[in-house]
JSON list of C-alpha atoms in Angstrom, two decimals:
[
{"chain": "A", "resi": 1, "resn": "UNK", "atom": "CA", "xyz": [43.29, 56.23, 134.97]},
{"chain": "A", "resi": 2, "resn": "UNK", "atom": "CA", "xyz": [40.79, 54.05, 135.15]},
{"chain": "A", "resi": 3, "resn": "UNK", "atom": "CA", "xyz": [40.47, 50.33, 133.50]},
{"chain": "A", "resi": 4, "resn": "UNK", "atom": "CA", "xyz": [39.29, 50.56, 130.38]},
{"chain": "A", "resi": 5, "resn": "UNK", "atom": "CA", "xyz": [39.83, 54.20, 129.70]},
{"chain": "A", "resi": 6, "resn": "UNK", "atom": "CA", "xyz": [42.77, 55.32, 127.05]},
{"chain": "A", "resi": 7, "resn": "UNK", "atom": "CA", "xyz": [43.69, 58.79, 126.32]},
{"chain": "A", "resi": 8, "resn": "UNK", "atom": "CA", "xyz": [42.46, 60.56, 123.25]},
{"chain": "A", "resi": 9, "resn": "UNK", "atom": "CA", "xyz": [44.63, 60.08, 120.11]},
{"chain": "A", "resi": 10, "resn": "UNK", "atom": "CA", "xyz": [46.21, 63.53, 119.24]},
{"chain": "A", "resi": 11, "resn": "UNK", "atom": "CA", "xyz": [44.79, 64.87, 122.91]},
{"chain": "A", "resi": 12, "resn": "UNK", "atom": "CA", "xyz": [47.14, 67.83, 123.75]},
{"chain": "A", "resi": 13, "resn": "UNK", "atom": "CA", "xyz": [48.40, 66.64, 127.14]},
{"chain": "A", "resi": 14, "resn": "UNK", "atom": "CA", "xyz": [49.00, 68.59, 130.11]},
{"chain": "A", "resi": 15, "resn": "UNK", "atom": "CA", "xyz": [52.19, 70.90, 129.91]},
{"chain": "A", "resi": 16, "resn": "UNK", "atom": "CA", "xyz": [54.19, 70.45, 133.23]},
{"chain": "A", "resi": 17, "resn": "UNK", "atom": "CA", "xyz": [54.18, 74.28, 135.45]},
{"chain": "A", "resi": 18, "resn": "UNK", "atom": "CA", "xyz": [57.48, 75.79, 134.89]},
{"chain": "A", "resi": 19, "resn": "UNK", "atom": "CA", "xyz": [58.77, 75.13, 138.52]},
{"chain": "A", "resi": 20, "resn": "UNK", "atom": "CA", "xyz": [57.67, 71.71, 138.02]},
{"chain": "A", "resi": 21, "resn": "UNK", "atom": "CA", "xyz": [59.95, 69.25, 139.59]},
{"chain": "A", "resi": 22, "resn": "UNK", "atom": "CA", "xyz": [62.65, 67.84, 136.82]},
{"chain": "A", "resi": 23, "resn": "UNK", "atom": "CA", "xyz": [61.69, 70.41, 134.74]},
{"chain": "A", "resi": 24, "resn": "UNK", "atom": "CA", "xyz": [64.63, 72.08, 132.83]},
{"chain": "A", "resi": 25, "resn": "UNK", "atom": "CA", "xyz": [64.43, 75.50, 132.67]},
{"chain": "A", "resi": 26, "resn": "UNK", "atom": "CA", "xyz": [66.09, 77.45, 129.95]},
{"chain": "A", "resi": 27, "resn": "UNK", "atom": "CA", "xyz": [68.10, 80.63, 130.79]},
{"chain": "A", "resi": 28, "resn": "UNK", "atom": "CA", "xyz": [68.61, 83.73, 128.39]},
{"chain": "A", "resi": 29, "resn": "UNK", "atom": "CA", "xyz": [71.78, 85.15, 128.93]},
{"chain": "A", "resi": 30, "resn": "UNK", "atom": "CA", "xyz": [71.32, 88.71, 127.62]},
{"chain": "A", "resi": 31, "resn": "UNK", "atom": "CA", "xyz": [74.75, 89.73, 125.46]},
{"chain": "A", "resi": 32, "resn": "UNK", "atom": "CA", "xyz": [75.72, 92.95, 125.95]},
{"chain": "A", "resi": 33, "resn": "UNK", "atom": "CA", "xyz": [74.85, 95.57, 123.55]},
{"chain": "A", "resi": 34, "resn": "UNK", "atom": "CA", "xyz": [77.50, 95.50, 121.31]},
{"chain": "A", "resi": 35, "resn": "UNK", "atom": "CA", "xyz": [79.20, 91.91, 121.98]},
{"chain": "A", "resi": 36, "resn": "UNK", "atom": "CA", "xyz": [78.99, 91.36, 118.27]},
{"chain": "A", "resi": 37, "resn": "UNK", "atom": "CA", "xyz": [81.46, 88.27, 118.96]},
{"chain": "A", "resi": 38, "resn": "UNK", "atom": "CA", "xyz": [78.85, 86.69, 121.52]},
{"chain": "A", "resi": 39, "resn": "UNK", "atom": "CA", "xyz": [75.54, 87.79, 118.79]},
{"chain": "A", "resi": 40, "resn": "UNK", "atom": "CA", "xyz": [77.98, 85.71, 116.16]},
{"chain": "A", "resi": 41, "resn": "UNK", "atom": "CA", "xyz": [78.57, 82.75, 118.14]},
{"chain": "A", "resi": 42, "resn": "UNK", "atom": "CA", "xyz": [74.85, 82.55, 119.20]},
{"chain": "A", "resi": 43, "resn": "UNK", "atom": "CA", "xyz": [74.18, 82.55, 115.58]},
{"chain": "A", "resi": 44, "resn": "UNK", "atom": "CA", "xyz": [73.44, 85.92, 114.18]},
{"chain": "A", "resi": 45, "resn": "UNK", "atom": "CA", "xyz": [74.87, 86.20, 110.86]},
{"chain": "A", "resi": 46, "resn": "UNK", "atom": "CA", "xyz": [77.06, 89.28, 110.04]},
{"chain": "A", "resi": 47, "resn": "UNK", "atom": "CA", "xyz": [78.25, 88.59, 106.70]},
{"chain": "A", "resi": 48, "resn": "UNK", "atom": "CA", "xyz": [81.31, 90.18, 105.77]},
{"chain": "A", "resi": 49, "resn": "UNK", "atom": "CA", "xyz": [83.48, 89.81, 102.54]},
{"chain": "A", "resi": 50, "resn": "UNK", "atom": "CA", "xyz": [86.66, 87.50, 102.31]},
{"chain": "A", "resi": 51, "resn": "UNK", "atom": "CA", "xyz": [89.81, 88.73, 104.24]},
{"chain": "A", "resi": 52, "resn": "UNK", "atom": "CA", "xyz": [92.35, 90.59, 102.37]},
{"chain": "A", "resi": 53, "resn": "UNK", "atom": "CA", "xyz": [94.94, 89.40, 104.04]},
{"chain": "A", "resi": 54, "resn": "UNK", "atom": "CA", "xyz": [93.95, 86.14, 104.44]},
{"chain": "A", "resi": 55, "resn": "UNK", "atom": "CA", "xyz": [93.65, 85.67, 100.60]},
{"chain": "A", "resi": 56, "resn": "UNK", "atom": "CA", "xyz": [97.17, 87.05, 100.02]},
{"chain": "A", "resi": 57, "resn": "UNK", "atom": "CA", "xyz": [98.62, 85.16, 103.05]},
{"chain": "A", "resi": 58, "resn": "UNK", "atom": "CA", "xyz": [97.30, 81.90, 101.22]},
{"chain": "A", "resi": 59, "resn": "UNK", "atom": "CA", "xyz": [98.21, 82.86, 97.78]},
{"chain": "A", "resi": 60, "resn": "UNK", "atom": "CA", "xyz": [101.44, 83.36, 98.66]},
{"chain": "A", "resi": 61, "resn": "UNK", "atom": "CA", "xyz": [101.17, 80.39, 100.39]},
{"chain": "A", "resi": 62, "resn": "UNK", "atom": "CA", "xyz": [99.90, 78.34, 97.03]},
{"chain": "A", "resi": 63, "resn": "UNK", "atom": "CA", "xyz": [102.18, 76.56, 94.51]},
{"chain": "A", "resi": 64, "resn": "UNK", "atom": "CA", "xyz": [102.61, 78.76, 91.18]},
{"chain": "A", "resi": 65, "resn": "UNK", "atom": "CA", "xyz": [102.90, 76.75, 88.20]},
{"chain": "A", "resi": 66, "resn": "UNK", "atom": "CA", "xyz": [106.91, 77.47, 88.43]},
{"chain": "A", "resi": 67, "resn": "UNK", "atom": "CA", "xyz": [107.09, 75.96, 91.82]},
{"chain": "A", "resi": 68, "resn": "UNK", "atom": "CA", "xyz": [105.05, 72.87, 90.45]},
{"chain": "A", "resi": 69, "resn": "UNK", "atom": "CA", "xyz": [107.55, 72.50, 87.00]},
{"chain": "A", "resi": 70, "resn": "UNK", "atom": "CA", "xyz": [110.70, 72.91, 89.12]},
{"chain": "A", "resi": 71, "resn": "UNK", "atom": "CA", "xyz": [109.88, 70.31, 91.62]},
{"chain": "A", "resi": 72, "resn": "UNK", "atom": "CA", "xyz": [110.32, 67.73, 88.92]},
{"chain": "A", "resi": 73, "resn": "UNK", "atom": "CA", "xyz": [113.96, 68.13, 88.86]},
{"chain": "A", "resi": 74, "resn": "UNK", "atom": "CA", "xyz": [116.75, 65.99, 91.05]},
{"chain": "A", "resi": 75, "resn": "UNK", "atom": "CA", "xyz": [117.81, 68.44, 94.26]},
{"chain": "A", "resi": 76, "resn": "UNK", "atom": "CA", "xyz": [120.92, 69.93, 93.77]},
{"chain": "A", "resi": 77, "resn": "UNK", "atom": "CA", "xyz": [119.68, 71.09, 89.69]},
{"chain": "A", "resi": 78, "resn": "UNK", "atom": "CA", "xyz": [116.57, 72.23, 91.56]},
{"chain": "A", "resi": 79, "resn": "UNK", "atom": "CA", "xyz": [118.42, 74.53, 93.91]},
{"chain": "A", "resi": 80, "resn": "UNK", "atom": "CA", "xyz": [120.11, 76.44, 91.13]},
{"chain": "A", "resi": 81, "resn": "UNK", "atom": "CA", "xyz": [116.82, 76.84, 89.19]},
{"chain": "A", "resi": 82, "resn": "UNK", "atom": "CA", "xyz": [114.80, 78.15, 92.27]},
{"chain": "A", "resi": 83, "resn": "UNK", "atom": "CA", "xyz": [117.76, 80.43, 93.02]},
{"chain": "A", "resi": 84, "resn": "UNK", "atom": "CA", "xyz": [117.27, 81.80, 89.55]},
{"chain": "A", "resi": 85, "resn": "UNK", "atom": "CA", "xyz": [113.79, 82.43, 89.63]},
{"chain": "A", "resi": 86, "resn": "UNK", "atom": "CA", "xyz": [114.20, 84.05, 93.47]},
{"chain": "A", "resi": 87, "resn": "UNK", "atom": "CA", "xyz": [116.15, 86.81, 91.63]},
{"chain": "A", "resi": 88, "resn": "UNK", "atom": "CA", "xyz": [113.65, 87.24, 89.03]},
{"chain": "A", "resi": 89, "resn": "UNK", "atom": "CA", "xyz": [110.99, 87.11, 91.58]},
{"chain": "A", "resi": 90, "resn": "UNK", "atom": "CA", "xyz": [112.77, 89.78, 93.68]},
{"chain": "A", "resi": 91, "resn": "UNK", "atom": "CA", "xyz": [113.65, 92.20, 90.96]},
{"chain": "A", "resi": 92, "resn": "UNK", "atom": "CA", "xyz": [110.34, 92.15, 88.61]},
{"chain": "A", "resi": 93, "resn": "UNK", "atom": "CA", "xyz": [107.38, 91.48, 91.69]},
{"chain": "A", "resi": 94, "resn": "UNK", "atom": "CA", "xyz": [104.43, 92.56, 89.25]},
{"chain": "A", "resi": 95, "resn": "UNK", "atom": "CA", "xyz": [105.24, 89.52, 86.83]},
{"chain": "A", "resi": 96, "resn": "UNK", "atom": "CA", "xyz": [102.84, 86.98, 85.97]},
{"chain": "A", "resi": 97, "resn": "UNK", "atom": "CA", "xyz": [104.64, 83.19, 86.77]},
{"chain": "A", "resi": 98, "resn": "UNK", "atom": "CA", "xyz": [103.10, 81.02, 83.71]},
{"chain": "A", "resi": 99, "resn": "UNK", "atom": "CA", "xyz": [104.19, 77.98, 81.79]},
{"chain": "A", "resi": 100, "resn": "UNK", "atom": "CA", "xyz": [105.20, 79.39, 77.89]},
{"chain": "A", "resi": 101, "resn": "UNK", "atom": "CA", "xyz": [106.57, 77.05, 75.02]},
{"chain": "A", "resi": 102, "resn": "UNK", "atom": "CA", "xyz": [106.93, 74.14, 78.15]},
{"chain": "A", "resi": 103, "resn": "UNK", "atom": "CA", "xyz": [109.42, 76.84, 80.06]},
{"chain": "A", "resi": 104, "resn": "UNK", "atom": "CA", "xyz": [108.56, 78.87, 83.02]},
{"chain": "A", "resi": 105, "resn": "UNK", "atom": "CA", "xyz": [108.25, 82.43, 82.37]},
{"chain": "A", "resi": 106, "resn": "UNK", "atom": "CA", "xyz": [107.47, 85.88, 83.63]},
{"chain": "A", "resi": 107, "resn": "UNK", "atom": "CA", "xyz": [105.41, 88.24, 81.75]},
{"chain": "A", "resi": 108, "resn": "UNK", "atom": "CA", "xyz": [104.56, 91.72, 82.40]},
{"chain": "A", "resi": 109, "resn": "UNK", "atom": "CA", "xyz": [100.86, 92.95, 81.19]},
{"chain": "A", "resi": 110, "resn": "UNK", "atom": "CA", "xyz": [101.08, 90.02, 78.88]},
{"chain": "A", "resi": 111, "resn": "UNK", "atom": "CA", "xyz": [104.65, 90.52, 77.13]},
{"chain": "A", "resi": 112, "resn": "UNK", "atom": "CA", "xyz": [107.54, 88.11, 78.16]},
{"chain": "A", "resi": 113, "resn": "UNK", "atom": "CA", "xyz": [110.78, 89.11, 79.92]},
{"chain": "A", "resi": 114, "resn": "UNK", "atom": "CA", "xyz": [112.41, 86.42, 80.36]},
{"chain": "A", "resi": 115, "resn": "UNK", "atom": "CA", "xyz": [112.43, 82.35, 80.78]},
{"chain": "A", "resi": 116, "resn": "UNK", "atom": "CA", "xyz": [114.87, 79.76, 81.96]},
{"chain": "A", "resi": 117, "resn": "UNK", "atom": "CA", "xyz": [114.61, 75.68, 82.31]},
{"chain": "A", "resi": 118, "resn": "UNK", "atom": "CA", "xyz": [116.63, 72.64, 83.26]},
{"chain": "A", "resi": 119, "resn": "UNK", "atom": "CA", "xyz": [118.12, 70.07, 81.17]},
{"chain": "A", "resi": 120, "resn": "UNK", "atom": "CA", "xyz": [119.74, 66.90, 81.12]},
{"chain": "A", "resi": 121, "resn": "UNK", "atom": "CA", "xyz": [123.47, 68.57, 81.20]},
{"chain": "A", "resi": 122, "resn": "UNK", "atom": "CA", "xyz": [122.54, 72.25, 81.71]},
{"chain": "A", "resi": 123, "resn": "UNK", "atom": "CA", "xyz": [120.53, 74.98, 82.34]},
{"chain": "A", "resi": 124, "resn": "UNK", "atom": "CA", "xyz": [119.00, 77.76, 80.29]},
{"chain": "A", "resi": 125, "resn": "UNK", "atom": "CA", "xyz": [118.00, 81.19, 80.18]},
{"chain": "A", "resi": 126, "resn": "UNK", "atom": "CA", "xyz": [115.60, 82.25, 77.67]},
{"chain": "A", "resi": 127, "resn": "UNK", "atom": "CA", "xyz": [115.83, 86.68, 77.22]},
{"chain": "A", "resi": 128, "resn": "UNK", "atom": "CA", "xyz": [113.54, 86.57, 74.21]},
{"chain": "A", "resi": 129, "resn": "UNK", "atom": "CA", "xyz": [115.66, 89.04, 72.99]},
{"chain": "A", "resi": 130, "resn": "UNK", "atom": "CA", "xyz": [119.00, 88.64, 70.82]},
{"chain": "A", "resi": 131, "resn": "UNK", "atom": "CA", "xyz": [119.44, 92.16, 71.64]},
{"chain": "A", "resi": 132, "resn": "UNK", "atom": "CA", "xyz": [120.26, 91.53, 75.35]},
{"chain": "A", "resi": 133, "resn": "UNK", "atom": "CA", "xyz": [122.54, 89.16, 74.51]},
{"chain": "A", "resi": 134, "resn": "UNK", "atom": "CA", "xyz": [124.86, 91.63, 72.23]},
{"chain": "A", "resi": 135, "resn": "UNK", "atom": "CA", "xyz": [124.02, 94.47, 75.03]},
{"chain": "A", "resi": 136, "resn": "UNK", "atom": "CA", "xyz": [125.98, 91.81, 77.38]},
{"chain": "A", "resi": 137, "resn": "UNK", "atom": "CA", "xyz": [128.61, 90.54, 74.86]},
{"chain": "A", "resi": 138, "resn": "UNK", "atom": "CA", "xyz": [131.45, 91.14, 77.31]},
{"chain": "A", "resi": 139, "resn": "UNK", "atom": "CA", "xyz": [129.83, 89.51, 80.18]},
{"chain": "A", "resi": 140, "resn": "UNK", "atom": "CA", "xyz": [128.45, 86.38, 78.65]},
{"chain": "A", "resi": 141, "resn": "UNK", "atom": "CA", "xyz": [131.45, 85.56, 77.17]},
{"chain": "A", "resi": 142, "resn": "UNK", "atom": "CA", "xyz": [132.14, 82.52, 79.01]},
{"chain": "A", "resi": 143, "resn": "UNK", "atom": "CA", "xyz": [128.87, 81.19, 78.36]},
{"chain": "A", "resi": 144, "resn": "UNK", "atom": "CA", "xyz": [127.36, 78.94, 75.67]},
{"chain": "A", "resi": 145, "resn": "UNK", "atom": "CA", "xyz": [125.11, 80.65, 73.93]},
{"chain": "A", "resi": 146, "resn": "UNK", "atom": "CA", "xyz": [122.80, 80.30, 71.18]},
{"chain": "A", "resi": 147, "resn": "UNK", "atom": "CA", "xyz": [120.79, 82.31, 69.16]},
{"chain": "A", "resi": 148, "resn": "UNK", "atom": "CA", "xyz": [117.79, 82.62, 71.98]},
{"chain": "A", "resi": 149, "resn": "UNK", "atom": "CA", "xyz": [119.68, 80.55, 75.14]},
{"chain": "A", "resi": 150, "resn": "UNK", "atom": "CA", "xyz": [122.20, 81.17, 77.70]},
{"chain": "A", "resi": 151, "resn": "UNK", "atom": "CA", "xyz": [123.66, 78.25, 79.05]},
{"chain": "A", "resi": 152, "resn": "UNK", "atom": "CA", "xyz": [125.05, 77.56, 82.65]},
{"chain": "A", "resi": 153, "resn": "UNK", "atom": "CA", "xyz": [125.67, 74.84, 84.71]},
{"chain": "A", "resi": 154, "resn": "UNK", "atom": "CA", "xyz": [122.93, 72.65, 85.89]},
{"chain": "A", "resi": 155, "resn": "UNK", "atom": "CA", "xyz": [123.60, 72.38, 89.46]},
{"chain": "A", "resi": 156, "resn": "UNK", "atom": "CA", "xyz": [125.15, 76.30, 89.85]},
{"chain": "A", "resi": 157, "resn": "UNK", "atom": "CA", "xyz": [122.58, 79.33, 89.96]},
{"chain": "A", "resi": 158, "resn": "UNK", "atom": "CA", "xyz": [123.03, 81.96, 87.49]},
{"chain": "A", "resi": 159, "resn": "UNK", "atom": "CA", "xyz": [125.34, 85.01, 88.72]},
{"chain": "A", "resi": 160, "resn": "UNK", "atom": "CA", "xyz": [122.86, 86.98, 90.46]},
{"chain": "A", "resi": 161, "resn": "UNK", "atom": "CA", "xyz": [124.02, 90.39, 89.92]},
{"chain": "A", "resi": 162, "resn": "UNK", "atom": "CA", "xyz": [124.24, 90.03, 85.86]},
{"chain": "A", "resi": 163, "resn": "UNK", "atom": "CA", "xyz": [120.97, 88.42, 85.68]},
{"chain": "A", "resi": 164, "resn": "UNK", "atom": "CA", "xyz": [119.44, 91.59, 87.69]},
{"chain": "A", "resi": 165, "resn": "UNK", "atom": "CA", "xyz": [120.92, 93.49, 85.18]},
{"chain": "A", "resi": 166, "resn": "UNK", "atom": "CA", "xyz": [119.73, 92.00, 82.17]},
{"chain": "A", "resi": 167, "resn": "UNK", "atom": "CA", "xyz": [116.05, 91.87, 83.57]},
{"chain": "A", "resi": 168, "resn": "UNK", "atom": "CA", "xyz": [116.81, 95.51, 83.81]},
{"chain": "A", "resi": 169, "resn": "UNK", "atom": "CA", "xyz": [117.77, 95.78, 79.90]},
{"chain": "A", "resi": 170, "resn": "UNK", "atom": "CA", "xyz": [115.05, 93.80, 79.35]},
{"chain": "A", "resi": 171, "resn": "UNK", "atom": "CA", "xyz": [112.42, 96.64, 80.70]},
{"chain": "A", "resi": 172, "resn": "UNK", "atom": "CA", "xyz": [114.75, 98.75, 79.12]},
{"chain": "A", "resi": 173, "resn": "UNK", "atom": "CA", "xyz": [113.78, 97.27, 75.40]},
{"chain": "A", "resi": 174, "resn": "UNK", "atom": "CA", "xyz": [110.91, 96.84, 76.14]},
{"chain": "A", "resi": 175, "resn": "UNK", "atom": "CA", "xyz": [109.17, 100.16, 76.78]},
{"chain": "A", "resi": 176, "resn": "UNK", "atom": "CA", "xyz": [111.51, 101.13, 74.02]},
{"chain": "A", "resi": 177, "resn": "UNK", "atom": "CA", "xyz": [109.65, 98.65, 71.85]},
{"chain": "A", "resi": 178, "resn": "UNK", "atom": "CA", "xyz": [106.28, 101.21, 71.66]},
{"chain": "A", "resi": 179, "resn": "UNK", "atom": "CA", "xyz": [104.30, 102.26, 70.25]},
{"chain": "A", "resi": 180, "resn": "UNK", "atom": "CA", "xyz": [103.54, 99.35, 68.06]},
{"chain": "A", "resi": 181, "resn": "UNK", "atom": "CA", "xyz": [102.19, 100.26, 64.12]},
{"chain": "A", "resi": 182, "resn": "UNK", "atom": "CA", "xyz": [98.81, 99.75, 65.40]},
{"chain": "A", "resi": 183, "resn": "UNK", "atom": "CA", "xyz": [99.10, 102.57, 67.58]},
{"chain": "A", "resi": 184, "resn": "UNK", "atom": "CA", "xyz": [99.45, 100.37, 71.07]},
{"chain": "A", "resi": 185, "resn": "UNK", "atom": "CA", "xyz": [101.23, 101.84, 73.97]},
{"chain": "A", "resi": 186, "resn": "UNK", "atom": "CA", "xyz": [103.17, 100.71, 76.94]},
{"chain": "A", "resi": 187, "resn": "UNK", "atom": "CA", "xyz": [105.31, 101.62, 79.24]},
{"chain": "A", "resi": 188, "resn": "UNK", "atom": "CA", "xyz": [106.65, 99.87, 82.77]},
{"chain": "A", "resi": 189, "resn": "UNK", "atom": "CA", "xyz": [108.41, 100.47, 85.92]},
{"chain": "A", "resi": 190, "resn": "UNK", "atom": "CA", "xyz": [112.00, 98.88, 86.41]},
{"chain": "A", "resi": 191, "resn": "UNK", "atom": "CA", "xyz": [110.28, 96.50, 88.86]},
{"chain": "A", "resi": 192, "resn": "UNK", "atom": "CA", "xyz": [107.51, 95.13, 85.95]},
{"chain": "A", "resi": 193, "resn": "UNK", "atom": "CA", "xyz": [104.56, 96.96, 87.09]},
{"chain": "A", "resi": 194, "resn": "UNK", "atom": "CA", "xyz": [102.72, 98.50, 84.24]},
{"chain": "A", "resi": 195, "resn": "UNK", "atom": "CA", "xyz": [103.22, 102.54, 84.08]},
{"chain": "A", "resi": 196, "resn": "UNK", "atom": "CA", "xyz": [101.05, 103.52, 81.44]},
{"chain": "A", "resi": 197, "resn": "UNK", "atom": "CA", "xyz": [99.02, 102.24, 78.84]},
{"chain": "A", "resi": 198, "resn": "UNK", "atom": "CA", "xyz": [97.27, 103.66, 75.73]},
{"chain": "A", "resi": 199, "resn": "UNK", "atom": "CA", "xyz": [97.10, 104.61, 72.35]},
{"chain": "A", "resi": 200, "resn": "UNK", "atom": "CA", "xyz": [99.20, 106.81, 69.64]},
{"chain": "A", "resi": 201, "resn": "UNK", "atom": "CA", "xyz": [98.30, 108.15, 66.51]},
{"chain": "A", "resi": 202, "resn": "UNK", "atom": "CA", "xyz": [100.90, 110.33, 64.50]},
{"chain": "A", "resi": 203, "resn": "UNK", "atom": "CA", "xyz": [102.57, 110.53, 67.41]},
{"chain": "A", "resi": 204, "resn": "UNK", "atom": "CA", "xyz": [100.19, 112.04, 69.35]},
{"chain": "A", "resi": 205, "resn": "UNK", "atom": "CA", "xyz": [97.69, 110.13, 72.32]},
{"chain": "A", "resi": 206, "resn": "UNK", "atom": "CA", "xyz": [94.12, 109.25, 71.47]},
{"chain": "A", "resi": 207, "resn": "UNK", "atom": "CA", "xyz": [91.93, 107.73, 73.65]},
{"chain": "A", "resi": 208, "resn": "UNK", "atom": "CA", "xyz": [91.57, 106.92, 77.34]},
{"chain": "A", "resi": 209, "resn": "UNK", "atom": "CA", "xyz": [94.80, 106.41, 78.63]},
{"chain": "A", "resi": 210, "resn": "UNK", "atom": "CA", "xyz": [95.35, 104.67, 81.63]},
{"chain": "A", "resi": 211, "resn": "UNK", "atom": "CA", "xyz": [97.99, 105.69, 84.23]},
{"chain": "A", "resi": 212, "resn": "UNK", "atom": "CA", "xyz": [99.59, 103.79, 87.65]},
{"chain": "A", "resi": 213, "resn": "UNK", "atom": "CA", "xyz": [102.03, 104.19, 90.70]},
{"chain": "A", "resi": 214, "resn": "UNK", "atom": "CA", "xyz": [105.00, 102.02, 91.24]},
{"chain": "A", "resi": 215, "resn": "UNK", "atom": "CA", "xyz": [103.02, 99.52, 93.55]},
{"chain": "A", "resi": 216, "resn": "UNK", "atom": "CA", "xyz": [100.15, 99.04, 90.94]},
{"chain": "A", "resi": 217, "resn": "UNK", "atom": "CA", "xyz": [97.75, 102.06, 92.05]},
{"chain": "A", "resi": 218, "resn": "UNK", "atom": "CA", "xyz": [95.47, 103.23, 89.29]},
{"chain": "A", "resi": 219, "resn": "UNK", "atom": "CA", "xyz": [95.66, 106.91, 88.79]},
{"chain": "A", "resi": 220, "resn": "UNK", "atom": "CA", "xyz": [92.93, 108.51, 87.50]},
{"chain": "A", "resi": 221, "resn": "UNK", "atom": "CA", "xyz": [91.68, 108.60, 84.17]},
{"chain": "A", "resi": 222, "resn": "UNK", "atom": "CA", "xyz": [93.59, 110.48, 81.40]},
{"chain": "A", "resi": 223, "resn": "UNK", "atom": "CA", "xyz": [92.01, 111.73, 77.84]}
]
């Protein structure tokens, strides 16, 4: 360049050749047809929805409101109130887990089964039912009981086998609980999973009714 002389401002200058020396060359690598893992990792969106199992692997994995009320207790009370609500877990797997009243609880289609909580000297089960508790007169005997409460030691689970079977009587009373005088029908599985639902009127079904299988399936539509 000679003295004196200054390039342009904004003067396109010279590309370098291709095979000029230092020059970088990029390479395509062509992706097989098909290699829909390669066209995603170079960036080719396939959008897909959220993974089944990967949503019920990490709601499993998620604290229910339960878990989060029964890890305020001391260990050993803990234990037996976790035991308990293993067995409930177990034997009614279509409940809803809520907080009701201040007590954990499972409810089926919105209706309550059962509850239980710590206290300072004991535990409690709640059957919302006085029913249940004359059903199991015999068994419950040496228990403190009131009119809605079982009582059992705070640091010993509940007897496994007799609470299975008063979940069980539960279900029992309450499918035998409908129709309701507004016409309102329900009717569940022994495991809590909603069997049928609909209306009655003069004993007779009006309506849509609305049917399922054991694992929650919808059937189709009844009229």
């Amino acid at each position: 360049m000679q003295e004196g002389h200054l390039p342009a401002v904004g003067r396109a200058q010279a590309r370098p050749r291709p095979d000029a020396p230092g020059r970088c060359r990029r390479v395509r690598h062509e992706l097989p047809h098909g290699d829909k893992g390669a066209r995603l990792r170079r960036g080719h969106s396939h959008r897909r929805g959220p993974d089944p199992q990967r949503l019920q692997l990490t709601s499993a994995m998620a604290p229910t409101p339960i878990d989060e009320h029964l890890a305020s207790f001391a260990p050993d009370q803990r234990k037996a109130l976790e035991a308990v609500c293993a067995v409930i877990r177990a034997a009614l797997p279509a409940a809803t887990e809520t907080i009701s009243y201040g007590m954990p609880t499972f409810k089926i289609d919105g209706v309550a089964v059962i509850g239980f909580d710590g206290f300072t000297r004991h535990n409690s089960l709640f059957p919302y039912s006085r029913q249940t508790q004359q059903v199991f007169e015999h068994d419950l005997a040496g228990f403190i009981r009131t009119k809605g409460s079982i009582h059992f030691e705070a640091t010993t689970p509940f007897p496994a086998a007799l609470l299975r079977r008063i979940l069980k009587a539960r279900i029992t009373e309450i499918n035998a609980s409908y129709p309701k005088k507004n016409g309102e029908f329900k009717e569940f599985y022994a495991n809590g999973q909603l069997k049928a639902r609909g209306r009655m009127r003069d004993e007779a079904r009006v309506g849509r009714w609305v049917h399922f299988t054991r694992e929650g399936t919808q059937r189709p539509s009844v009229t």
